Amino acid sequence: MHELTLTRPDDWHTHLRDGAALATTVPHTARQFARAIVMPNLAPPVTTLEQADAYRERICAHIPGGTAFTPLMTLYLTDATTPETIIAAAASGRIAAVKLYPAGATTHSSAGVTALEKVYPALAAMEEADLPLLVHGEVTDDDVDVFDREKVFIERCLEPLTVKFPALRIVFEHITTADAVDFVHAAPRTVAATITPQHLLFNRNALLVGGVHPHHYCLPVLKRERHRRALREAATSGHPRFFLGTDSAPHERRRKESACGCAGIYSAHAALELYAGVFEEAGALDRLEGFCALHGAAFYRLPVNTNRVRLVREPWQVPDSYELGDGRVIPLCAGATLNWRLVHEH
Ligand code: NCD
Ligand code: ZN
């Protein structure tokens, strides 16, 4: 197969950042995706409808002319989020979901939730208003190994949540383990998961063999090969509750190549092309459209996009870096040759 046309896809999990970074992230994301769920972990976090509205306007100012792109805004859940805030957000129609970061789990999560019980009133309001909950599924306990934090989160937090709030739609974001795949398979239809390109492409050797590779460091951290295989199987299986979420999370090069490097991998420059390579390897190109453009829309209860994108099998080389604010970002697969290229939309 040398050419593919697909319904224009959506990215159900991205970090566009703010300020000058938007000049890079927004055109990259809008080139491929019709819509994107925009993470609210700015500093300070986006916790109110007014902040989300202002952030949307800053994003929209960077959409290239002639490109149709809709940022789907989210709120950052904190211990102090009130049911009133949730009700107003849902009623506005301008908030697509609410994001739960366990406090301290990842970049800009210090304002996150310190104990699930503290957000029960907000979660009850979300369940009632049918506003989806997006979770960063890792515990933060010092005594839990970083490679086990997702598995332990499932047992301690996620399973109980699905029991306590049976009608709450939950997206288990950027899953990284076979345990998470199994959980989604067994979970009620209210639970779905996103999968990133890096967790489909790499295992933890890419982070740690032959030296430490900070541009392969993200959270949840890359896992063993057996987990990568389970993720590839889930993504390419056609199961409707697994869908695309890049977790593209740019940090300036100097903040990654550091004694305490930031977590986050930038993939907005080539996400669809990277996923296409994975599906091709799995002999599942016929399922790429479901994963990229159909399953997420159905779960979010949004219309499927009506325009299309075209991918051609034409090798191209990923640049070594891109501008990001007044620095540079090293993208996923920097310098590598990718087989699929997004050429055009209609
Ligand atoms: C994200 C970021 O940098 O904002 N980092 C990451 O490693 N994925 C935060 C997140 O989604 O965990
Ligand atoms: Zn993220």
Short mmCIF file of N, CA, C and O and ligand atoms in Angstrom, two decimals, residues 13-17 39 41-42 99 101 105-109 136 138 173-174 196 198-199 217-221 246-251 256 262-265, ligand 1:
data_model
loop_
_atom_site.label_atom_id
_atom_site.label_comp_id
_atom_site.label_asym_id
_atom_site.label_seq_id
_atom_site.Cartn_x
_atom_site.Cartn_y
_atom_site.Cartn_z
N HIS A 13 -5.14 13.92 23.56
CA HIS A 13 -4.32 14.30 24.72
C HIS A 13 -3.07 15.01 24.23
O HIS A 13 -2.13 14.38 23.73
N THR A 14 -3.02 16.32 24.37
CA THR A 14 -1.79 17.01 24.01
C THR A 14 -1.51 18.18 24.95
O THR A 14 -2.42 18.71 25.59
N HIS A 15 -0.23 18.54 25.02
CA HIS A 15 0.20 19.72 25.79
C HIS A 15 0.69 20.76 24.80
O HIS A 15 1.74 20.55 24.16
N LEU A 16 -0.05 21.83 24.64
CA LEU A 16 0.35 22.86 23.69
C LEU A 16 1.24 23.92 24.34
O LEU A 16 1.86 24.71 23.65
N ARG A 17 1.28 23.91 25.68
CA ARG A 17 2.02 24.94 26.43
C ARG A 17 1.40 26.31 26.17
O ARG A 17 0.26 26.42 25.73
N MET A 39 -4.33 19.80 27.35
CA MET A 39 -4.09 19.60 28.77
C MET A 39 -3.96 20.95 29.49
O MET A 39 -3.41 21.91 28.94
N ASN A 41 -2.26 21.70 32.30
CA ASN A 41 -1.20 21.82 33.31
C ASN A 41 -0.22 22.94 32.98
O ASN A 41 0.97 22.74 32.85
N LEU A 42 -0.77 24.15 32.86
CA LEU A 42 0.08 25.33 32.76
C LEU A 42 0.52 25.70 34.17
O LEU A 42 0.08 25.10 35.15
N LYS A 99 -9.29 17.13 34.05
CA LYS A 99 -8.09 16.30 34.20
C LYS A 99 -7.68 16.12 35.65
O LYS A 99 -7.53 17.10 36.38
N TYR A 101 -4.71 15.03 37.96
CA TYR A 101 -3.31 14.69 38.21
C TYR A 101 -3.17 14.39 39.69
O TYR A 101 -3.44 15.27 40.51
N ALA A 105 2.60 13.84 40.57
CA ALA A 105 2.82 12.71 39.65
C ALA A 105 3.70 13.09 38.46
O ALA A 105 4.43 12.25 37.95
N THR A 106 3.63 14.35 38.02
CA THR A 106 4.30 14.67 36.76
C THR A 106 4.51 16.17 36.65
O THR A 106 4.32 16.91 37.62
N THR A 107 4.91 16.64 35.45
CA THR A 107 5.17 18.06 35.22
C THR A 107 3.98 18.92 35.64
O THR A 107 2.85 18.65 35.24
N HIS A 108 4.24 19.96 36.40
CA HIS A 108 3.21 20.91 36.82
C HIS A 108 1.99 20.23 37.45
O HIS A 108 0.85 20.52 37.10
N SER A 109 2.25 19.32 38.37
CA SER A 109 1.14 18.64 39.03
C SER A 109 1.09 18.94 40.52
O SER A 109 0.35 18.30 41.26
N HIS A 136 -4.39 10.94 34.91
CA HIS A 136 -2.99 10.53 34.88
C HIS A 136 -2.90 9.40 35.89
O HIS A 136 -2.94 9.64 37.10
N GLU A 138 -1.14 7.26 37.79
CA GLU A 138 0.01 6.78 38.55
C GLU A 138 -0.12 7.23 39.99
O GLU A 138 -0.43 8.41 40.23
N GLU A 173 -5.41 7.91 30.73
CA GLU A 173 -4.54 8.53 29.73
C GLU A 173 -3.20 7.83 29.60
O GLU A 173 -2.67 7.29 30.57
N HIS A 174 -2.67 7.91 28.39
CA HIS A 174 -1.32 7.43 28.07
C HIS A 174 -0.95 6.15 28.83
O HIS A 174 -0.01 6.13 29.62
N THR A 196 0.13 6.58 23.47
CA THR A 196 1.04 7.52 22.81
C THR A 196 1.88 6.82 21.74
O THR A 196 2.05 5.59 21.78
N GLN A 198 5.16 7.07 21.55
CA GLN A 198 6.41 6.56 22.15
C GLN A 198 6.23 5.22 22.86
O GLN A 198 7.12 4.38 22.82
N HIS A 199 5.06 5.02 23.47
CA HIS A 199 4.87 3.75 24.17
C HIS A 199 4.58 2.60 23.21
O HIS A 199 4.68 1.43 23.58
N TYR A 217 12.51 10.31 27.89
CA TYR A 217 11.94 10.28 29.25
C TYR A 217 10.60 11.01 29.27
O TYR A 217 10.50 12.18 28.90
N CYS A 218 9.59 10.27 29.66
CA CYS A 218 8.27 10.85 29.86
C CYS A 218 7.63 10.12 31.02
O CYS A 218 8.17 9.14 31.52
N LEU A 219 6.48 10.61 31.44
CA LEU A 219 5.71 9.93 32.47
C LEU A 219 4.32 9.63 31.94
O LEU A 219 3.73 10.50 31.28
N PRO A 220 3.77 8.47 32.21
CA PRO A 220 4.46 7.33 32.81
C PRO A 220 5.65 6.89 31.95
O PRO A 220 5.59 6.92 30.73
N VAL A 221 6.69 6.45 32.66
CA VAL A 221 7.97 6.12 32.03
C VAL A 221 7.79 4.91 31.09
O VAL A 221 6.89 4.09 31.27
N THR A 246 -1.54 11.68 21.86
CA THR A 246 -0.07 11.70 21.71
C THR A 246 0.67 11.94 23.01
O THR A 246 1.80 11.52 23.17
N ASP A 247 0.03 12.70 23.93
CA ASP A 247 0.76 13.21 25.10
C ASP A 247 1.99 14.00 24.66
O ASP A 247 3.00 14.04 25.38
N SER A 248 1.91 14.60 23.49
CA SER A 248 3.02 15.46 23.06
C SER A 248 3.24 16.52 24.14
O SER A 248 2.32 17.24 24.51
N ALA A 249 4.46 16.58 24.67
CA ALA A 249 4.73 17.41 25.85
C ALA A 249 6.12 18.03 25.73
O ALA A 249 7.09 17.51 26.28
N PRO A 250 6.21 19.14 24.97
CA PRO A 250 7.53 19.70 24.69
C PRO A 250 8.17 20.37 25.90
O PRO A 250 7.50 21.03 26.69
N HIS A 251 9.46 20.15 26.03
CA HIS A 251 10.28 20.92 26.97
C HIS A 251 11.49 21.38 26.19
O HIS A 251 12.00 20.63 25.34
N LYS A 256 15.57 19.35 29.34
CA LYS A 256 15.62 17.89 29.28
C LYS A 256 17.04 17.37 29.53
O LYS A 256 17.22 16.36 30.19
N CYS A 262 13.34 17.22 32.70
CA CYS A 262 11.87 17.20 32.74
C CYS A 262 11.32 15.98 32.00
O CYS A 262 11.90 15.52 31.01
N ALA A 263 10.15 15.52 32.45
CA ALA A 263 9.43 14.43 31.78
C ALA A 263 8.57 15.01 30.68
O ALA A 263 7.84 15.98 30.89
N GLY A 264 8.63 14.41 29.51
CA GLY A 264 7.75 14.85 28.42
C GLY A 264 8.46 14.65 27.09
O GLY A 264 9.64 14.98 26.96
N ILE A 265 7.74 14.09 26.12
CA ILE A 265 8.29 13.82 24.78
C ILE A 265 7.45 14.58 23.76
O ILE A 265 6.21 14.53 23.80
C1 NCD B 1 3.68 15.97 30.68
C2 NCD B 1 4.14 17.42 30.64
O1 NCD B 1 5.33 17.66 30.42
O2 NCD B 1 3.29 18.32 30.79
N1 NCD B 1 4.84 15.12 30.78
C3 NCD B 1 4.91 13.82 30.44
O3 NCD B 1 5.96 13.21 30.67
N2 NCD B 1 3.92 13.19 29.87
C4 NCD B 1 2.73 15.77 31.80
C5 NCD B 1 2.01 14.45 31.74
O4 NCD B 1 1.15 14.24 30.89
O5 NCD B 1 2.33 13.58 32.57
#
